[in-house]
PDB file of C-alpha atoms in Angstrom:
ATOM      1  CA  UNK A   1     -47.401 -19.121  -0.940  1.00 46.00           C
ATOM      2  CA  UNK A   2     -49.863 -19.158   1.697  1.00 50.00           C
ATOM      3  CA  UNK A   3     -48.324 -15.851   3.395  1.00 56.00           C
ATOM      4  CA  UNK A   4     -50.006 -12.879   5.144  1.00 58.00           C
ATOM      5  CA  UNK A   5     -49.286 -10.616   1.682  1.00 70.00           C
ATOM      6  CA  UNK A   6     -51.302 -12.784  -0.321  1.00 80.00           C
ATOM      7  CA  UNK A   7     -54.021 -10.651  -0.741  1.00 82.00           C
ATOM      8  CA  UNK A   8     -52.041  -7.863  -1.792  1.00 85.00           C
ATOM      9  CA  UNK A   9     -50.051 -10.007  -4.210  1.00 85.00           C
ATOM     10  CA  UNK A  10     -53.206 -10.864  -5.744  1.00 82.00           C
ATOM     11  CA  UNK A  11     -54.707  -7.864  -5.919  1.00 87.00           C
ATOM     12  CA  UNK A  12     -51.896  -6.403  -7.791  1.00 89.00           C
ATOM     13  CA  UNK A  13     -51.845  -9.249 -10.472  1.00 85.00           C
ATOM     14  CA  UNK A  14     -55.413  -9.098 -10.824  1.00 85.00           C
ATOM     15  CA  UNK A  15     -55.130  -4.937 -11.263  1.00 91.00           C
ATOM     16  CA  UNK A  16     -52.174  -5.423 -14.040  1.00 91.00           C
ATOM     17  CA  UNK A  17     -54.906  -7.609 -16.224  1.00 88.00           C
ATOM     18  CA  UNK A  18     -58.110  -5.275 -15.555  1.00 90.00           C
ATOM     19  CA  UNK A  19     -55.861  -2.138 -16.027  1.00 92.00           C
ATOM     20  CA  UNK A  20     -57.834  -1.309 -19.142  1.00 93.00           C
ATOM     21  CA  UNK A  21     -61.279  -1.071 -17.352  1.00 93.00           C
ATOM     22  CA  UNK A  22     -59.560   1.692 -15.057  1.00 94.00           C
ATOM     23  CA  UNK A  23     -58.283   3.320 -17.659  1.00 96.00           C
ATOM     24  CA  UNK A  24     -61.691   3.575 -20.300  1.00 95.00           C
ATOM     25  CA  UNK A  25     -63.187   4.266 -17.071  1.00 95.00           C
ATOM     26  CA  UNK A  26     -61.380   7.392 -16.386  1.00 97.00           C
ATOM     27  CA  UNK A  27     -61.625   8.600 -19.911  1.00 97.00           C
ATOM     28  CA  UNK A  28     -65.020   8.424 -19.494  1.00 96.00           C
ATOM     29  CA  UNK A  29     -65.295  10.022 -16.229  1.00 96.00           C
ATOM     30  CA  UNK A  30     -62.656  12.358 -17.497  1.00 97.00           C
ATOM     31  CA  UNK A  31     -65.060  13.121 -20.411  1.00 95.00           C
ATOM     32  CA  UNK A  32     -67.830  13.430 -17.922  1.00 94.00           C
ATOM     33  CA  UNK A  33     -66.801  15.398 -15.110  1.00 93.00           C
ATOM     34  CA  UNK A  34     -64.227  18.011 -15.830  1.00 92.00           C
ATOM     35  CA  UNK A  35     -63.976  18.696 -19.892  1.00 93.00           C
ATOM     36  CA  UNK A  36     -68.392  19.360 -19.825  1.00 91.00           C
ATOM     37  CA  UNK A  37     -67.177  21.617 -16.318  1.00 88.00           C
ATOM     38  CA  UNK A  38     -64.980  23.585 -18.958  1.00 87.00           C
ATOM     39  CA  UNK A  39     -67.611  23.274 -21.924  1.00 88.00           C
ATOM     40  CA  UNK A  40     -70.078  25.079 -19.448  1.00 86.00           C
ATOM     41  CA  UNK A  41     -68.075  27.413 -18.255  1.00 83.00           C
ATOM     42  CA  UNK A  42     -67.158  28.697 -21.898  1.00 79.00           C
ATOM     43  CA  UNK A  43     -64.068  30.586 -22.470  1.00 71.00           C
ATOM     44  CA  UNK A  44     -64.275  33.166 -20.093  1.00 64.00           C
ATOM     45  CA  UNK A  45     -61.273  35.409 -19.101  1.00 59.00           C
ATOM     46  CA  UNK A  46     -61.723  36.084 -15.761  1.00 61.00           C
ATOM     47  CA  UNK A  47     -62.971  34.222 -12.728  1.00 64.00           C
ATOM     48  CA  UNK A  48     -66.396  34.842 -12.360  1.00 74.00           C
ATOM     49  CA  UNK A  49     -67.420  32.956  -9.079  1.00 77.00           C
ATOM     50  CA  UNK A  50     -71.310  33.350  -9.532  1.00 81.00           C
ATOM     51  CA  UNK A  51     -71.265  31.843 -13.142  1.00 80.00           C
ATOM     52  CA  UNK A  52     -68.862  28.812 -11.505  1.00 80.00           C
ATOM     53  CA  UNK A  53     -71.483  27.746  -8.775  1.00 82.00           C
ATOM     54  CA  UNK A  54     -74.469  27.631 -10.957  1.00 83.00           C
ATOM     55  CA  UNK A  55     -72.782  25.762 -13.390  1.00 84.00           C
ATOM     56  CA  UNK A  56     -71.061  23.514 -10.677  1.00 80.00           C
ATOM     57  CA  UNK A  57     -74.729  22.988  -9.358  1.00 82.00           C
ATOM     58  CA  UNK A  58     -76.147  22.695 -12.960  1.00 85.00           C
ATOM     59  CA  UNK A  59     -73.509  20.231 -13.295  1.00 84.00           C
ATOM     60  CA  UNK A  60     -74.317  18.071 -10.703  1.00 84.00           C
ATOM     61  CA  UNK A  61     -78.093  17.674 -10.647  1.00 83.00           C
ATOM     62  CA  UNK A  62     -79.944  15.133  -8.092  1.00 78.00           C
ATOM     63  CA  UNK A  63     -81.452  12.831 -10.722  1.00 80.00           C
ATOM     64  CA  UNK A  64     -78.352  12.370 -13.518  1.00 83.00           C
ATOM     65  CA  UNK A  65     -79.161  10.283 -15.990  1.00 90.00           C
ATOM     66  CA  UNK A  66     -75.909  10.643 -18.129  1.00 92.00           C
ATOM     67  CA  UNK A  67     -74.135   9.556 -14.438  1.00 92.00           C
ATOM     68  CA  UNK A  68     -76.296   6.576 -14.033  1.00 93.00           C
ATOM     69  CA  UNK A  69     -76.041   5.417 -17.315  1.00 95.00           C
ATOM     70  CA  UNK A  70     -72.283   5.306 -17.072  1.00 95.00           C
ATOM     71  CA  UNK A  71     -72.649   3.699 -13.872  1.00 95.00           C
ATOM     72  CA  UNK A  72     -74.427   1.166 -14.786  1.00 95.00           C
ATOM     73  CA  UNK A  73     -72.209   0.003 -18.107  1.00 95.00           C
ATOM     74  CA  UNK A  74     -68.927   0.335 -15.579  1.00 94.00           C
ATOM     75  CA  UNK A  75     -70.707  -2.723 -13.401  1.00 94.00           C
ATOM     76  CA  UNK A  76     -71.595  -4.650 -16.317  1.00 92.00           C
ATOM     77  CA  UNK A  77     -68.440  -4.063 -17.618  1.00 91.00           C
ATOM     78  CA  UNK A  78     -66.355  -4.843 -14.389  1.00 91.00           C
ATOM     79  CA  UNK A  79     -67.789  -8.010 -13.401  1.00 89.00           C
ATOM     80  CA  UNK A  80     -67.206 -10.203 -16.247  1.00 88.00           C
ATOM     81  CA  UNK A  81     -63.921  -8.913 -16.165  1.00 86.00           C
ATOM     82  CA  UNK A  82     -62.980  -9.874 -13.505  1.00 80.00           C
ATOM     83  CA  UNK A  83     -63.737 -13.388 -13.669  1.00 77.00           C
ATOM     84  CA  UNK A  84     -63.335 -13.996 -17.657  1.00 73.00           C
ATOM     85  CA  UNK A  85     -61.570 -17.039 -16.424  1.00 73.00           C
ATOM     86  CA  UNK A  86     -64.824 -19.102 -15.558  1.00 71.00           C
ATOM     87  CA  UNK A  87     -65.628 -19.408 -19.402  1.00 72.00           C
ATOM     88  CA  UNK A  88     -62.532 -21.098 -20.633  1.00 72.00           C
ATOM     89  CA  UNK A  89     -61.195 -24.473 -19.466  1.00 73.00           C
ATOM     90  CA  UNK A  90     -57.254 -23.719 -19.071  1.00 75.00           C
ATOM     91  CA  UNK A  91     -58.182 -20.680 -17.316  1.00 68.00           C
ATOM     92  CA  UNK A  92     -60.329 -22.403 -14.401  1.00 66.00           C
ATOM     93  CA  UNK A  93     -57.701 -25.388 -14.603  1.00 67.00           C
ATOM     94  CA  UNK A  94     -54.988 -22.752 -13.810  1.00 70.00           C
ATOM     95  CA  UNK A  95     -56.882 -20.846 -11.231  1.00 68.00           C
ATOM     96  CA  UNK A  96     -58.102 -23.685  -9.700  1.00 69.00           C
ATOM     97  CA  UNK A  97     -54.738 -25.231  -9.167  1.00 70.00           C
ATOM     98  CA  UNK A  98     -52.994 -21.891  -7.176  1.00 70.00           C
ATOM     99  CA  UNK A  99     -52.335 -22.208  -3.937  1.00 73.00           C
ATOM    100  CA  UNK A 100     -55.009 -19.725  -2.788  1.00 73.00           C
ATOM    101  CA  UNK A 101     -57.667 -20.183  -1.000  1.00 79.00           C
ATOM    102  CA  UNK A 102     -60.647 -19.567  -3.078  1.00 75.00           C
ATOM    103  CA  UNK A 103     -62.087 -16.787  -0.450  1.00 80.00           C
ATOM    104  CA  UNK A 104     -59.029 -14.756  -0.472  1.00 82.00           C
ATOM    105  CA  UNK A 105     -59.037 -14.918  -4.548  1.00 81.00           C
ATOM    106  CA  UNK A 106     -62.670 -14.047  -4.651  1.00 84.00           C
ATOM    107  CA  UNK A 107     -62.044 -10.971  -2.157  1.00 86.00           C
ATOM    108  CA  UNK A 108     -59.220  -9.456  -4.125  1.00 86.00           C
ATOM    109  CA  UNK A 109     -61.301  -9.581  -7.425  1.00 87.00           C
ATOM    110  CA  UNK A 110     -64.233  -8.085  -5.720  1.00 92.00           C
ATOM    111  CA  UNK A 111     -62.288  -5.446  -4.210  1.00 93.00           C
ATOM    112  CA  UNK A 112     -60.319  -4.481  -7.209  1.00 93.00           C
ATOM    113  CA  UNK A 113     -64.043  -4.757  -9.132  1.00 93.00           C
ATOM    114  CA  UNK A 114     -64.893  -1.581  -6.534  1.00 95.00           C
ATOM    115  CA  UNK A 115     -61.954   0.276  -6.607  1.00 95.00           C
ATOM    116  CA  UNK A 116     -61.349   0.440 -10.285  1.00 95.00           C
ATOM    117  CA  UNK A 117     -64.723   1.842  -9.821  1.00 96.00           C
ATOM    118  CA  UNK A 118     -63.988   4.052  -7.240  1.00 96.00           C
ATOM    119  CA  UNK A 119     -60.253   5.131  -8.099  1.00 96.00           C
ATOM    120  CA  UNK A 120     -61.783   6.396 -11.729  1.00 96.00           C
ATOM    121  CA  UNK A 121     -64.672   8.121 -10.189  1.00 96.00           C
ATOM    122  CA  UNK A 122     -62.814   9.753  -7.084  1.00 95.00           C
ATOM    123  CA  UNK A 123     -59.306  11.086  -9.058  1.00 97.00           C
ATOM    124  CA  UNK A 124     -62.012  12.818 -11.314  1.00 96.00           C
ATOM    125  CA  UNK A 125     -64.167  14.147  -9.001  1.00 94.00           C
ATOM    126  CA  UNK A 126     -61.068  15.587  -7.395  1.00 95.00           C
ATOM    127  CA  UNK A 127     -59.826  17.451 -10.396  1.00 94.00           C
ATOM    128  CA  UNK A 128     -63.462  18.962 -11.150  1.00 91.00           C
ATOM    129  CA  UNK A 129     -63.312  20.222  -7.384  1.00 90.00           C
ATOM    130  CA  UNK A 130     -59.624  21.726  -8.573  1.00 92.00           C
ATOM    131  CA  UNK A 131     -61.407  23.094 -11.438  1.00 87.00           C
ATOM    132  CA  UNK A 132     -64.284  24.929 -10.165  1.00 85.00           C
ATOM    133  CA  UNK A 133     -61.863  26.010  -6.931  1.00 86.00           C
ATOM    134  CA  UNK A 134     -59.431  27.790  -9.631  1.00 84.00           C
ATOM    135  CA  UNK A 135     -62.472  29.356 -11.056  1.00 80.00           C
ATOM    136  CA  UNK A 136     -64.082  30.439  -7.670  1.00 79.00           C
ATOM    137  CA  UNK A 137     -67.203  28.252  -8.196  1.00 78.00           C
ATOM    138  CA  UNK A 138     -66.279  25.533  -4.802  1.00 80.00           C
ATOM    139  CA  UNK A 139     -69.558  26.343  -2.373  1.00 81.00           C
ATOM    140  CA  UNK A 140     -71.209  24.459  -0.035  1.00 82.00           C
ATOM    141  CA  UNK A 141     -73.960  23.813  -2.316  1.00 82.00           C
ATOM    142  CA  UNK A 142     -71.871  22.661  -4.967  1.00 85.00           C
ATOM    143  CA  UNK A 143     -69.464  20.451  -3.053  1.00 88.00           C
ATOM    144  CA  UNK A 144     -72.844  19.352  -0.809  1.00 89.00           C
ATOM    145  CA  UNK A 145     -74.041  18.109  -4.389  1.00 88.00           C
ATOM    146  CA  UNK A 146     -70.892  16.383  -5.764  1.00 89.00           C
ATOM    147  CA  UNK A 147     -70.776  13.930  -2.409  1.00 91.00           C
ATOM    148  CA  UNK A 148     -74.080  13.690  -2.762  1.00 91.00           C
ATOM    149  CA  UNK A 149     -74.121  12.329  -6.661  1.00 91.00           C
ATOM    150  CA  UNK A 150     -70.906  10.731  -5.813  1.00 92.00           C
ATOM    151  CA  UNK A 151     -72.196   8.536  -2.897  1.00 94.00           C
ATOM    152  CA  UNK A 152     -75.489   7.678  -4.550  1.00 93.00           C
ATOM    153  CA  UNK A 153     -73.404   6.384  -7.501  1.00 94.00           C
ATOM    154  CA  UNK A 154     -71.135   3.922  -5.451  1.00 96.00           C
ATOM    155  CA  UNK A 155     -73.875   2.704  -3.932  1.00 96.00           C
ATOM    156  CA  UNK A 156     -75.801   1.965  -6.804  1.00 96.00           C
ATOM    157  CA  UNK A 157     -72.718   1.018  -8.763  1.00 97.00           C
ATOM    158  CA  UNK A 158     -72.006  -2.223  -5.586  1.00 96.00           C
ATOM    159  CA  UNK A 159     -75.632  -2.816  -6.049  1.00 97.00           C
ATOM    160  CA  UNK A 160     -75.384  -4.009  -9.969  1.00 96.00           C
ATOM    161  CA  UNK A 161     -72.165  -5.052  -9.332  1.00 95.00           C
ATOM    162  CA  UNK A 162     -72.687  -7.851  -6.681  1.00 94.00           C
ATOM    163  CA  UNK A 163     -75.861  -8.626  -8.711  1.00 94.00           C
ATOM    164  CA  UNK A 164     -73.847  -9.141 -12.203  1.00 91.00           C
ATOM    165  CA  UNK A 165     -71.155 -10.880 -10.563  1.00 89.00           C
ATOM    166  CA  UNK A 166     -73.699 -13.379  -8.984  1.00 89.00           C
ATOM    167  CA  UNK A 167     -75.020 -13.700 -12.085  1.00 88.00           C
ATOM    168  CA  UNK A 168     -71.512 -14.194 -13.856  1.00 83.00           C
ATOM    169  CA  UNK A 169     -70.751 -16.466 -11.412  1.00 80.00           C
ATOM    170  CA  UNK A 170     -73.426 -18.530 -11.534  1.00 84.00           C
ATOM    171  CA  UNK A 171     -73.586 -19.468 -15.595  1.00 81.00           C
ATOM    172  CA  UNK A 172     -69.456 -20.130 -15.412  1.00 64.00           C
ATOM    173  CA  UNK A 173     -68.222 -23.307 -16.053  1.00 57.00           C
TER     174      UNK A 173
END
C-alpha cells in the first residue's frame, strides 16, 4: 500500500471523518459573508450600484473582529480534529500499525486541516462576489478589500493552526 496515490487515498479518508468541520464551517461563513451582504443591502427592488459598494466596503472592513474571531475558533477547532486519534489507545494502535509512513500521514492531515479552512472560506467568498456582482456593487475597492481580508485571514488562520497542532501534538499519548 506503499503506492504513489497514497497521499490522495489518505486525504480522502481523512476528509470523509472531518466532513463535519467543513460543513459548520461553511454555515458559518455562509452566515457571515453573504446572508449579512443581503441583511445590509435590505430589500431593495432595484439594483442600486452605489448603495452595493459601500455596503460591500462596509462589509469588509480592514480590522474585522467578527472575521477573526471565527478564524480563530476554525483553528482551534481543526487541529484537534484532525488528530483525535492521539488521545485514545486503539486509535494510535491502529494508526500506528498502517502501512504509511508517518510523514505522508502527517501531510495529508495538515493539508486537509488548511483546506477545510480554505474550501469553506473561498466557495463563500465566491458567492458574496456573485452577490454584490448581481446587485452592481463588484468595484475595485470592494474586490481590492475582500482579497485583502481574505489573505490576512489564511494567514493568520496557518499561524494558530500550526501552533495548536504543535500543541495537540505534543500532550498526545
Amino acid at each position: 500500500m506503499t503506492s504513489a496515490k497514497l497521499f490522495s487515498k489518505v486525504l480522502k479518508m481523512d476528509f470523509r471523518q472531518r466532513a463535519w468541520s467543513f460543513l459548520l464551517g461553511f454555515i458559518v461563513f455562509f452566515l457571515k459573508l453573504p446572508v449579512t451582504y443581503l441583511l445590509m443591502m435590505g430589500n431593495a427592488v432595484g439594483a442600486d450600484p452605489i448603495r452595493a459598494i459601500l455596503v460591500g466596503q462596509e462589509m469588509f472592513p480592514r480590522g474585522d473582529i467578527m472575521m477573526f474571531m471565527i478564524t480563530v475558533t476554525a483553528a482551534c477547532i481543526c487541529a484537534p480534529s484532525g488528530f483525535t486519534y492521539l488521545f485514545k489507545r486503539p486509535g494510535t494502535d491502529y494508526y500506528h500499525s498502517l502501512p504509511v509512513r508517518r510523514e505522508t500521514l502527517f501531510a495529508a492531515k495538515y493539508t486537509n486541516g488548511v483546506l477545510i479552512y480554505l474550501l469553506s472560506l473561498g466557495l463563500n467568498m465566491l458567492f458574496t462576489v456573485i452577490l454584490a456582482a448581481s446587485r452592481g456593487g463588484l468595484a475595485g475597492g470592494v474586490l481590492q478589500r475582500m482579497v485583502f481580508v481574505a489573505a490576512a485571514n489564511v494567514v493568520l488562520y496557518l499561524l494558530l493552526y500550526s501552533s495548536a497542532l504543535a500543541a495537540v501534538l505534543l500532550t498526545g499519548r
